[in-house]
Tab-separated table of C-alpha atoms in Angstrom:
chain	number	residue	atom	x	y	z
B	150	MET	CA	0.000	0.000	0.000
B	151	ARG	CA	2.846	2.375	0.701
B	152	MET	CA	3.709	2.228	-2.997
B	153	ALA	CA	0.515	4.079	-3.857
B	154	THR	CA	2.305	7.150	-2.585
B	155	THR	CA	5.144	6.733	-5.039
B	156	LEU	CA	2.748	6.124	-7.910
B	157	SER	CA	0.344	8.966	-7.179
B	158	VAL	CA	2.747	11.644	-5.958
B	159	LEU	CA	5.990	11.083	-7.831
B	160	VAL	CA	4.514	9.938	-11.120
B	161	LEU	CA	1.370	12.030	-11.190
B	162	GLY	CA	2.893	15.155	-9.738
B	163	ALA	CA	6.194	15.420	-11.548
B	164	GLY	CA	4.811	16.834	-14.787
B	165	GLY	CA	3.032	19.669	-13.029
B	166	ILE	CA	5.979	20.819	-10.917
B	167	GLY	CA	8.978	21.100	-13.207
B	168	HIS	CA	12.437	19.724	-13.834
B	169	ALA	CA	14.263	21.724	-11.169
B	170	VAL	CA	11.985	20.589	-8.315
B	171	VAL	CA	12.017	16.930	-9.327
B	172	THR	CA	15.791	16.923	-9.835
B	173	GLY	CA	16.256	18.207	-6.303
B	174	LEU	CA	13.902	15.591	-4.859
B	175	GLU	CA	15.503	12.721	-6.759
B	176	SER	CA	18.628	12.980	-4.646
B	177	GLY	CA	16.630	11.675	-1.671
B	178	ILE	CA	15.948	8.306	-3.287
B	179	ASP	CA	18.076	5.351	-2.176
B	180	ARG	CA	19.225	3.721	-5.425
B	181	ILE	CA	19.525	-0.039	-5.921
B	182	ASP	CA	20.125	-2.378	-8.874
B	183	PRO	CA	17.388	-5.032	-8.860
B	184	PHE	CA	18.229	-6.109	-12.417
B	185	LYS	CA	21.922	-6.959	-11.906
B	186	ASP	CA	23.170	-9.988	-13.885
B	187	MET	CA	19.627	-10.903	-14.973
B	188	LYS	CA	19.455	-13.005	-18.127
B	189	ASN	CA	16.717	-14.681	-20.176
B	190	ARG	CA	14.159	-12.061	-19.132
B	191	PRO	CA	10.634	-11.961	-20.627
B	192	THR	CA	10.332	-9.927	-23.793
B	193	GLY	CA	8.989	-6.417	-23.309
B	194	GLY	CA	5.346	-5.743	-24.132
B	195	HIS	CA	3.505	-2.472	-24.573
B	196	GLY	CA	3.368	0.112	-21.825
B	197	MET	CA	5.413	0.058	-18.628
B	198	ASN	CA	5.468	-2.389	-15.712
B	199	LEU	CA	6.480	-1.401	-12.187
B	200	LEU	CA	6.954	-3.809	-9.308
B	201	LEU	CA	5.806	-1.985	-6.164
B	202	VAL	CA	7.065	-3.567	-2.952
B	203	GLY	CA	6.171	-2.587	0.600
B	204	THR	CA	8.589	-3.748	3.287
B	205	ASP	CA	8.304	-4.139	7.047
B	206	GLY	CA	10.153	-1.027	8.220
B	207	ARG	CA	8.851	-0.856	11.789
B	208	ASP	CA	12.417	-0.381	13.106
B	209	LYS	CA	12.219	3.246	11.872
B	210	ILE	CA	8.991	4.018	13.774
B	211	THR	CA	9.067	5.547	17.258
B	212	LYS	CA	8.385	3.435	20.334
B	213	ASP	CA	5.150	5.339	21.052
B	214	GLU	CA	3.891	4.805	17.489
B	215	ARG	CA	4.734	1.086	17.657
B	216	GLN	CA	2.655	0.757	20.803
B	217	LYS	CA	-0.245	2.903	19.558
B	218	TYR	CA	-0.579	1.138	16.216
B	219	ARG	CA	0.245	-2.409	17.435
B	220	LEU	CA	3.593	-2.700	15.627
B	221	GLY	CA	5.343	-4.754	18.258
B	222	GLY	CA	7.934	-7.404	17.546
B	223	GLU	CA	11.042	-7.351	15.425
B	224	PRO	CA	10.946	-6.292	11.758
B	225	CYS	CA	11.052	-9.283	9.424
B	226	HIS	CA	12.862	-7.475	6.587
B	227	CYS	CA	10.453	-9.115	4.166
B	228	THR	CA	7.846	-7.938	1.682
B	229	ASP	CA	4.582	-7.036	3.393
B	230	THR	CA	2.827	-6.086	0.140
B	231	ILE	CA	3.608	-6.822	-3.526
B	232	MET	CA	1.806	-5.163	-6.439
B	233	LEU	CA	2.422	-5.279	-10.166
B	234	VAL	CA	1.402	-1.991	-11.804
B	235	HIS	CA	0.996	-1.740	-15.574
B	236	LEU	CA	0.884	1.766	-17.052
B	237	SER	CA	-0.678	1.634	-20.518
B	238	ALA	CA	1.252	2.823	-23.552
B	239	ASP	CA	-1.134	5.761	-23.981
B	240	LYS	CA	-0.610	6.733	-20.289
B	241	GLU	CA	-4.379	6.784	-19.717
B	242	ARG	CA	-4.729	3.665	-17.555
B	243	ALA	CA	-3.008	2.046	-14.584
B	244	SER	CA	-3.793	-1.626	-13.941
B	245	VAL	CA	-2.844	-2.719	-10.421
B	246	VAL	CA	-2.551	-6.451	-9.668
B	247	SER	CA	-2.035	-7.586	-6.064
B	248	LEU	CA	0.219	-10.622	-5.655
B	249	PRO	CA	-0.610	-12.448	-2.394
B	250	ARG	CA	2.457	-12.584	-0.177
B	251	ASP	CA	1.700	-16.243	0.654
B	252	SER	CA	1.598	-17.225	-3.032
B	253	TYR	CA	3.260	-20.527	-3.856
B	254	ALA	CA	6.431	-19.568	-5.732
B	255	GLU	CA	9.435	-21.348	-7.176
B	256	ILE	CA	12.550	-19.255	-6.675
B	257	PRO	CA	15.010	-19.570	-9.574
B	258	GLU	CA	18.512	-20.834	-8.870
B	259	HIS	CA	20.669	-18.008	-7.551
B	260	ARG	CA	23.811	-17.041	-5.703
B	261	ASP	CA	23.611	-15.522	-2.240
B	262	ALA	CA	24.751	-11.905	-2.549
B	263	THR	CA	26.357	-11.999	0.924
B	264	THR	CA	27.969	-15.435	1.164
B	265	GLY	CA	28.354	-16.286	-2.512
B	266	GLN	CA	26.698	-19.652	-1.897
B	267	GLU	CA	24.833	-21.194	-4.835
B	268	HIS	CA	21.183	-22.135	-4.248
B	269	ALA	CA	19.153	-24.459	-6.459
B	270	ALA	CA	15.614	-23.561	-7.503
B	271	HIS	CA	13.166	-24.375	-4.712
B	272	PRO	CA	9.576	-23.649	-3.583
B	273	VAL	CA	8.787	-20.877	-1.057
B	274	LYS	CA	6.105	-18.351	-0.244
B	275	LEU	CA	6.496	-15.333	-2.518
B	276	ASN	CA	7.421	-12.897	0.250
B	277	ALA	CA	10.398	-15.123	1.184
B	278	ALA	CA	12.135	-14.213	-2.086
B	279	TYR	CA	13.033	-10.817	-0.628
B	280	ALA	CA	14.413	-12.346	2.572
B	281	GLU	CA	16.600	-14.736	0.557
B	282	GLY	CA	17.845	-12.460	-2.186
B	283	GLY	CA	16.432	-8.952	-1.794
B	284	PRO	CA	15.026	-6.914	-4.685
B	285	ASN	CA	16.971	-8.818	-7.353
B	286	LEU	CA	15.582	-12.228	-6.440
B	287	THR	CA	12.115	-10.731	-5.921
B	288	VAL	CA	12.098	-9.316	-9.451
B	289	ARG	CA	13.442	-12.577	-10.924
B	290	THR	CA	10.792	-14.606	-9.085
B	291	VAL	CA	7.882	-12.362	-10.152
B	292	GLU	CA	9.051	-12.345	-13.762
B	293	HIS	CA	9.372	-16.138	-13.662
B	294	MET	CA	5.842	-16.531	-12.259
B	295	THR	CA	4.069	-13.979	-14.454
B	296	GLY	CA	6.007	-13.828	-17.705
B	297	VAL	CA	5.777	-10.015	-17.417
B	298	LYS	CA	8.971	-7.998	-17.836
B	299	ILE	CA	9.547	-5.585	-14.949
B	300	ASP	CA	10.763	-2.191	-16.157
B	301	HIS	CA	11.113	-0.441	-12.803
B	302	TYR	CA	11.275	-1.359	-9.124
B	303	LEU	CA	9.951	0.834	-6.287
B	304	GLU	CA	10.171	-0.020	-2.590
B	305	VAL	CA	8.636	1.862	0.358
B	306	ASP	CA	8.335	1.084	4.078
B	307	PHE	CA	5.894	1.780	6.928
B	308	THR	CA	7.443	5.120	7.881
B	309	SER	CA	7.076	6.665	4.431
B	310	PHE	CA	3.484	5.499	4.197
B	311	MET	CA	2.370	7.025	7.512
B	312	THR	CA	4.100	10.382	7.101
B	313	THR	CA	2.920	10.832	3.504
B	314	VAL	CA	-0.737	10.232	4.417
B	315	ASP	CA	-0.393	12.789	7.201
B	316	THR	CA	1.242	15.329	4.874
B	317	LEU	CA	-1.630	14.907	2.399
B	318	GLY	CA	-4.047	15.760	5.215
B	319	GLY	CA	-5.455	12.239	5.614
B	320	VAL	CA	-7.421	9.975	3.290
B	321	LYS	CA	-11.189	9.385	3.265
B	322	ILE	CA	-12.421	5.781	3.598
B	323	CYS	CA	-16.019	4.525	3.578
B	324	THR	CA	-17.174	1.266	5.142
B	325	ALA	CA	-20.668	-0.187	5.067
B	326	ARG	CA	-20.122	-2.212	8.260
B	327	PRO	CA	-18.021	-1.892	11.426
B	328	MET	CA	-14.378	-3.035	11.207
B	329	LYS	CA	-12.480	-4.177	14.266
B	330	ASP	CA	-9.146	-6.016	14.433
B	331	SER	CA	-7.538	-6.594	17.819
B	332	TYR	CA	-4.203	-7.447	16.161
B	333	THR	CA	-3.709	-4.011	14.551
B	334	GLY	CA	-6.023	-1.993	16.792
B	335	LEU	CA	-8.294	-0.991	13.909
B	336	ASP	CA	-11.731	0.042	15.202
B	337	LEU	CA	-14.005	1.776	12.687
B	338	ALA	CA	-17.760	2.210	12.911
B	339	ALA	CA	-19.826	1.969	9.750
B	340	GLY	CA	-19.657	5.206	7.787
B	341	THR	CA	-17.080	7.644	6.421
B	342	HIS	CA	-13.736	8.260	8.121
B	343	GLU	CA	-10.749	10.549	7.558
B	344	LEU	CA	-7.766	8.337	8.387
B	345	ASN	CA	-4.424	9.741	9.491
B	346	GLY	CA	-1.183	7.937	8.696
B	347	GLY	CA	-1.259	5.554	11.654
B	348	GLN	CA	-4.939	4.704	11.218
B	349	ALA	CA	-4.383	4.175	7.494
B	350	LEU	CA	-1.580	1.727	8.295
B	351	GLN	CA	-3.939	-0.195	10.602
B	352	TYR	CA	-6.568	-0.264	7.829
B	353	VAL	CA	-4.288	-1.654	5.115
B	354	ARG	CA	-2.545	-4.169	7.418
B	355	SER	CA	-5.647	-5.678	9.068
B	356	ARG	CA	-6.314	-9.297	8.129
B	357	HIS	CA	-8.416	-10.490	11.091
B	358	ILE	CA	-11.594	-8.498	10.408
B	359	ASP	CA	-13.428	-11.418	8.832
B	360	GLY	CA	-12.813	-14.830	7.290
B	361	ALA	CA	-11.427	-13.287	4.097
B	362	ALA	CA	-7.968	-12.880	5.725
B	363	ASP	CA	-5.348	-11.813	3.158
B	364	LEU	CA	-7.909	-11.606	0.331
B	365	GLY	CA	-9.954	-9.079	2.301
B	366	ARG	CA	-6.796	-7.203	3.199
B	367	MET	CA	-5.777	-6.923	-0.464
B	368	GLN	CA	-9.221	-5.585	-1.339
B	369	ARG	CA	-8.926	-2.935	1.395
B	370	GLN	CA	-5.436	-2.050	0.167
B	371	GLN	CA	-6.771	-1.554	-3.354
B	372	LYS	CA	-9.659	0.582	-2.059
B	373	PHE	CA	-7.229	2.679	-0.051
B	374	MET	CA	-4.906	3.088	-3.029
B	375	ALA	CA	-7.787	4.400	-5.146
B	376	SER	CA	-8.763	6.833	-2.364
B	377	LEU	CA	-5.157	7.995	-2.009
B	378	ILE	CA	-4.936	8.695	-5.741
B	379	LYS	CA	-8.221	10.612	-5.528
B	380	GLN	CA	-6.906	12.665	-2.602
B	381	ALA	CA	-3.602	13.425	-4.331
B	382	THR	CA	-5.208	14.403	-7.630
B	383	SER	CA	-8.163	16.395	-6.253
B	384	SER	CA	-6.619	18.271	-3.312
B	385	GLY	CA	-4.435	20.576	-5.400
B	386	VAL	CA	-1.201	19.274	-3.864
B	387	LEU	CA	0.161	18.290	-7.272
B	388	LEU	CA	-0.204	21.829	-8.606
B	389	ASN	CA	1.298	23.507	-5.542
B	390	PRO	CA	5.118	23.392	-5.676
B	391	VAL	CA	5.529	24.029	-1.943
B	392	LYS	CA	2.976	21.395	-0.891
B	393	PHE	CA	4.301	18.952	-3.466
B	394	ARG	CA	7.848	19.356	-2.181
B	395	ASP	CA	6.668	18.746	1.416
B	396	VAL	CA	4.829	15.561	0.450
B	397	ALA	CA	7.463	14.192	-1.901
B	398	SER	CA	10.496	14.969	0.271
B	399	THR	CA	8.798	13.333	3.257
B	400	MET	CA	8.019	10.214	1.273
B	401	LEU	CA	11.379	9.901	-0.472
B	402	LYS	CA	13.232	9.506	2.819
B	403	SER	CA	12.196	5.836	2.811
B	404	VAL	CA	11.977	5.060	-0.925
B	405	ARG	CA	14.312	2.731	-2.828
B	406	ALA	CA	14.195	2.542	-6.626
B	407	ASP	CA	16.210	1.350	-9.594
B	408	ARG	CA	18.592	3.854	-11.185
B	409	GLY	CA	16.508	4.030	-14.367
B	410	PHE	CA	13.600	5.619	-12.518
B	411	GLY	CA	15.059	9.109	-12.449
B	412	THR	CA	14.176	12.696	-13.266
B	413	ASP	CA	13.583	12.218	-16.981
B	414	ARG	CA	11.315	9.215	-16.464
B	415	MET	CA	9.334	10.968	-13.719
B	416	LEU	CA	8.797	14.019	-15.897
B	417	GLU	CA	7.861	11.907	-18.911
B	418	LEU	CA	5.218	10.017	-16.951
B	419	GLY	CA	3.988	13.094	-15.107
B	420	GLN	CA	3.447	15.112	-18.276
B	421	ALA	CA	1.539	12.255	-19.899
B	422	MET	CA	-0.634	11.566	-16.832
B	423	ARG	CA	-1.653	15.053	-15.667
B	424	GLY	CA	-5.288	14.187	-16.312
B	425	PHE	CA	-5.045	10.965	-14.298
B	426	SER	CA	-7.774	10.274	-11.701
B	427	ALA	CA	-9.218	7.386	-9.694
B	428	ALA	CA	-11.318	6.458	-12.742
B	429	SER	CA	-8.096	5.928	-14.691
B	430	SER	CA	-7.058	3.074	-12.419
B	431	GLU	CA	-8.287	-0.501	-12.141
B	432	PHE	CA	-7.562	-3.053	-9.440
B	433	THR	CA	-7.583	-6.817	-9.131
B	434	SER	CA	-5.762	-9.743	-7.503
B	435	VAL	CA	-4.248	-12.795	-9.111
B	436	PRO	CA	-6.995	-15.415	-9.663
B	437	MET	CA	-6.559	-18.084	-7.020
B	438	GLY	CA	-7.028	-21.813	-7.369
B	439	ASP	CA	-6.147	-23.522	-4.060
B	440	VAL	CA	-5.987	-21.048	-1.153
B	441	ALA	CA	-4.674	-23.730	1.235
B	442	TYR	CA	-2.058	-25.528	-0.857
B	443	ARG	CA	0.163	-27.426	1.568
B	444	VAL	CA	3.907	-27.594	0.907
B	445	LYS	CA	6.215	-29.693	3.052
B	446	GLY	CA	8.477	-27.532	5.169
B	447	ILE	CA	6.607	-24.345	4.190
B	448	GLY	CA	3.019	-24.873	5.300
B	449	SER	CA	-0.138	-23.496	3.719
B	450	THR	CA	0.357	-21.431	0.555
B	451	VAL	CA	-1.875	-19.831	-2.082
B	452	LYS	CA	-1.755	-21.567	-5.469
B	453	TRP	CA	-2.718	-19.413	-8.447
B	454	ASP	CA	-5.328	-20.604	-10.930
B	455	PRO	CA	-3.038	-21.607	-13.842
B	456	ARG	CA	-5.453	-20.825	-16.676
B	457	LYS	CA	-6.981	-17.594	-15.359
B	458	SER	CA	-3.701	-16.144	-14.091
B	459	LYS	CA	-2.076	-16.852	-17.462
B	460	GLN	CA	-4.894	-14.936	-19.180
B	461	LEU	CA	-4.511	-12.038	-16.737
B	462	PHE	CA	-0.801	-11.614	-17.322
B	463	GLN	CA	-1.249	-12.015	-21.074
B	464	ALA	CA	-3.698	-9.089	-20.934
B	465	LEU	CA	-1.023	-6.989	-19.208
B	466	ARG	CA	1.571	-7.941	-21.822
B	467	ASP	CA	-0.909	-7.053	-24.578
B	468	ASP	CA	-1.698	-3.710	-22.888
B	469	LYS	CA	-5.392	-4.593	-22.596
B	470	PRO	CA	-7.741	-3.153	-19.936
B	471	LEU	CA	-8.870	-5.530	-17.193
B	472	THR	CA	-12.333	-3.965	-16.852
B	473	ALA	CA	-15.032	-3.763	-19.497
B	474	ALA	CA	-15.763	-0.440	-21.171
B	475	ARG	CA	-18.551	1.448	-19.425
B	476	PRO	CA	-21.665	2.515	-21.284
B	477	GLU	CA	-22.435	6.214	-21.170
B	478	GLU	CA	-24.873	6.583	-18.294
B	479	PRO	CA	-25.479	8.823	-15.269
B	480	ALA	CA	-23.447	8.150	-12.146
B	481	ALA	CA	-25.109	5.749	-9.718
B	482	LYS	CA	-25.778	6.546	-6.052
B	483	LYS	CA	-23.841	4.359	-3.630
B	484	VAL	CA	-25.918	2.253	-1.228
B	485	ASP	CA	-25.234	-0.403	1.399
B	486	VAL	CA	-27.414	-3.243	0.087
B	487	PRO	CA	-27.149	-4.417	-3.561
B	488	PRO	CA	-30.486	-3.942	-5.399
B	489	LYS	CA	-30.478	-7.595	-6.503
B	490	GLN	CA	-30.937	-8.633	-2.856
B	491	ILE	CA	-34.154	-6.610	-2.455
B	492	ARG	CA	-37.523	-8.164	-3.357
B	493	ILE	CA	-40.231	-5.662	-4.376
B	494	GLN	CA	-43.965	-5.802	-5.047
B	495	VAL	CA	-45.170	-2.771	-7.015
B	496	TYR	CA	-48.685	-1.291	-6.776
B	497	ASN	CA	-50.335	1.430	-8.844
B	498	GLY	CA	-51.862	3.957	-6.463
B	499	THR	CA	-53.208	6.289	-9.174
B	500	PRO	CA	-55.889	6.214	-11.937
B	501	ARG	CA	-53.065	6.310	-14.505
B	502	ASP	CA	-53.164	3.066	-16.514
B	503	GLY	CA	-49.847	1.229	-16.833
B	504	LEU	CA	-48.007	3.184	-14.126
B	505	GLY	CA	-47.460	0.057	-12.034
B	506	SER	CA	-45.843	-1.776	-14.969
B	507	MET	CA	-43.712	1.271	-15.727
B	508	VAL	CA	-42.364	1.450	-12.161
B	509	ASP	CA	-41.832	-2.328	-11.972
B	510	THR	CA	-39.863	-2.278	-15.228
B	511	ALA	CA	-37.738	0.680	-14.163
B	512	LEU	CA	-36.874	-0.876	-10.792
B	513	HIS	CA	-36.113	-4.219	-12.423
B	514	ALA	CA	-33.808	-2.539	-14.964
B	515	THR	CA	-31.916	-0.901	-12.102
B	516	GLY	CA	-31.252	-4.335	-10.593
B	517	PHE	CA	-34.052	-4.787	-8.048
B	518	ASP	CA	-35.774	-8.175	-7.751
B	519	THR	CA	-39.319	-7.158	-8.640
B	520	THR	CA	-42.203	-9.617	-8.913
B	521	ARG	CA	-42.818	-8.558	-12.555
B	522	ALA	CA	-46.534	-8.670	-11.687
B	523	PRO	CA	-47.646	-5.192	-10.522
B	524	LEU	CA	-50.986	-4.908	-8.741
B	525	THR	CA	-53.624	-2.207	-8.329
B	526	ALA	CA	-53.730	-0.582	-4.908
B	527	PRO	CA	-57.073	-0.145	-3.113
B	528	GLN	CA	-56.283	3.560	-2.867
B	529	ARG	CA	-56.190	5.172	-6.353
B	530	ASP	CA	-55.596	8.821	-5.419
B	531	LEU	CA	-52.136	8.583	-3.852
B	532	LYS	CA	-50.225	11.843	-4.321
B	533	ARG	CA	-46.818	10.722	-3.015
B	534	THR	CA	-45.114	7.409	-3.792
B	535	LEU	CA	-45.123	5.162	-0.712
B	536	VAL	CA	-42.575	2.513	0.355
B	537	THR	CA	-43.624	0.183	3.168
B	538	TYR	CA	-41.102	-2.165	4.751
B	539	ASP	CA	-40.478	-4.363	7.763
B	540	PRO	CA	-38.177	-2.553	10.263
B	541	ARG	CA	-35.879	-5.591	10.248
B	542	TRP	CA	-34.942	-4.707	6.661
B	543	ASP	CA	-34.350	-0.989	7.220
B	544	ARG	CA	-31.014	-0.961	5.324
B	545	SER	CA	-32.734	-2.421	2.265
B	546	ALA	CA	-35.440	0.231	2.620
B	547	ARG	CA	-32.810	2.980	2.524
B	548	THR	CA	-31.402	1.526	-0.689
B	549	LEU	CA	-34.881	1.527	-2.239
B	550	ALA	CA	-35.505	5.093	-1.023
B	551	ALA	CA	-32.307	6.212	-2.770
B	552	ALA	CA	-33.729	4.853	-6.029
B	553	LEU	CA	-37.065	6.625	-5.442
B	554	PRO	CA	-36.130	10.102	-4.157
B	555	GLY	CA	-39.026	11.869	-2.486
B	556	ALA	CA	-40.904	8.672	-1.678
B	557	GLU	CA	-42.448	8.294	1.780
B	558	LEU	CA	-40.933	5.513	3.924
B	559	ARG	CA	-43.315	3.767	6.318
B	560	ALA	CA	-42.289	0.909	8.633
B	561	VAL	CA	-44.813	-1.938	8.964
B	562	THR	CA	-43.924	-4.500	11.615
B	563	GLY	CA	-44.343	-8.070	10.403
B	564	GLN	CA	-44.502	-7.238	6.689
B	565	GLY	CA	-41.586	-9.556	5.929
B	566	SER	CA	-38.658	-9.243	3.583
B	567	THR	CA	-40.619	-8.046	0.526
B	568	MET	CA	-40.789	-4.264	0.083
B	569	ASN	CA	-44.042	-2.730	-1.186
B	570	VAL	CA	-43.856	0.246	-3.547
B	571	THR	CA	-47.124	2.050	-4.246
B	572	ALA	CA	-46.580	4.495	-7.109
B	573	GLY	CA	-48.122	7.922	-6.528
B	574	ALA	CA	-48.872	10.844	-8.827
B	575	ASP	CA	-45.449	12.358	-8.055
B	576	TYR	CA	-43.522	9.441	-9.645
B	577	ARG	CA	-41.074	10.599	-12.321
B	578	LYS	CA	-38.259	8.029	-12.619
B	579	VAL	CA	-36.050	5.507	-10.811
B	580	GLU	CA	-32.529	6.699	-9.967
B	581	ARG	CA	-29.595	4.326	-10.547
B	582	VAL	CA	-28.007	2.891	-7.409
B	583	ARG	CA	-25.222	0.415	-6.749
B	584	ALA	CA	-23.704	-1.234	-3.715
B	585	ALA	CA	-20.616	0.308	-2.127
B	586	ASP	CA	-18.642	-2.791	-3.150
B	587	PRO	CA	-19.203	-3.053	-6.924
B	588	ALA	CA	-19.520	-6.281	-8.840
B	589	PRO	CA	-16.097	-7.127	-10.293
B	590	GLY	CA	-15.565	-7.345	-14.029
B	591	ARG	CA	-13.031	-9.287	-16.052
B	592	PHE	CA	-10.359	-10.943	-13.862
B	593	GLY	CA	-12.323	-9.620	-10.853
B	594	ALA	CA	-11.096	-6.095	-11.613
B	595	VAL	CA	-12.874	-2.905	-10.540
B	596	LYS	CA	-12.374	0.738	-11.491
B	597	GLY	CA	-10.747	2.987	-8.915
B	598	ASP	CA	-13.653	5.431	-8.814
B	599	GLU	CA	-16.009	2.553	-7.978
B	600	VAL	CA	-14.376	1.938	-4.614
B	601	VAL	CA	-13.722	5.469	-3.337
B	602	CYS	CA	-16.065	7.534	-1.198
B	603	PRO	CA	-18.535	9.722	-3.130
């Protein structure tokens, strides 16, 4: 997650600030050579591929912050987060693919950089590649697993992540249900929250909120990354040289990157991506086959789905979008309960023939589960559209009310799970709504603006 900072601030901001500012900031980056002595690499495709790696840098955080944000224990000097980011050749799209840290991986044969000892190829969890051979072996392993050529390597730790979020003024996160994790200390009520750096770190690290474990954590990381991009691109920080320098210089204190990712490359990307926004990004995770694949001496690992993952990485090599093109339509209101989960019986409460069928059809087209058999209400002079619902399904009622603005909501104890909509003379149209967590498209990918707060 920390790498979102590098992507959204360095890349997106460089073009709007100028060569002199970026050149001065570049000196703060710790340079490494993750591509040293690499042979037989995948052939380059279209666009640019960055491997974004977040490391456990808790040794740089103060004692008070460790205690407050539950960062006890010794740093593991391993990869906490791994993302493959593909920037399209036209610089109009960023495709972000999360690689589970517990992925089953086969590390290529290599020589230990410290001892010089030769190691044969062997199976490990993906995050162990960094512990065994640092950035170089991590890049080699990812390229071996994906067939995607890595053009640049960016590495950020906990400290950079926290301070950058604070310098940006926090990041807005929305959650439809409470989130509590005793391991990280995360405790969020349902609703909208402005997270500071420490709270944001708790949010992206939590993996004990529900049974989804690392999968749920990756989804939250992707949601946070989209929100961070939105904050960076909409707050004006990228057009303010002073603010930009504050944010970037703070972040770069803990960034490591390959030597090829310098001033010229930052400016090139920044100029091309000045119109970038959350809608320009798309997020997904590697399709998984066996999420509890046992390996002797290693334990439980995550085995990728061989067919689907191959298709995903081929799409990246071919510079193809991971989400389907959107039809031109008005923006949908965000709601807690997906319309498809809400059963509705429509009534016509006016003398207007066919109004019940019209409302039923409109609600059904928006995704609601209507009976497709509208009825005539006993009362035929209703002025205002009425929604009656059982109080036990109040969240579903709020979703329906969002689709029928101006309708009267009336609780009826014992009515059951079916909502009743009686169309009144004021009915004009049904507004589009969608759940806060959108239905994923191809490869399970979602657009960045589908997961940020409205």
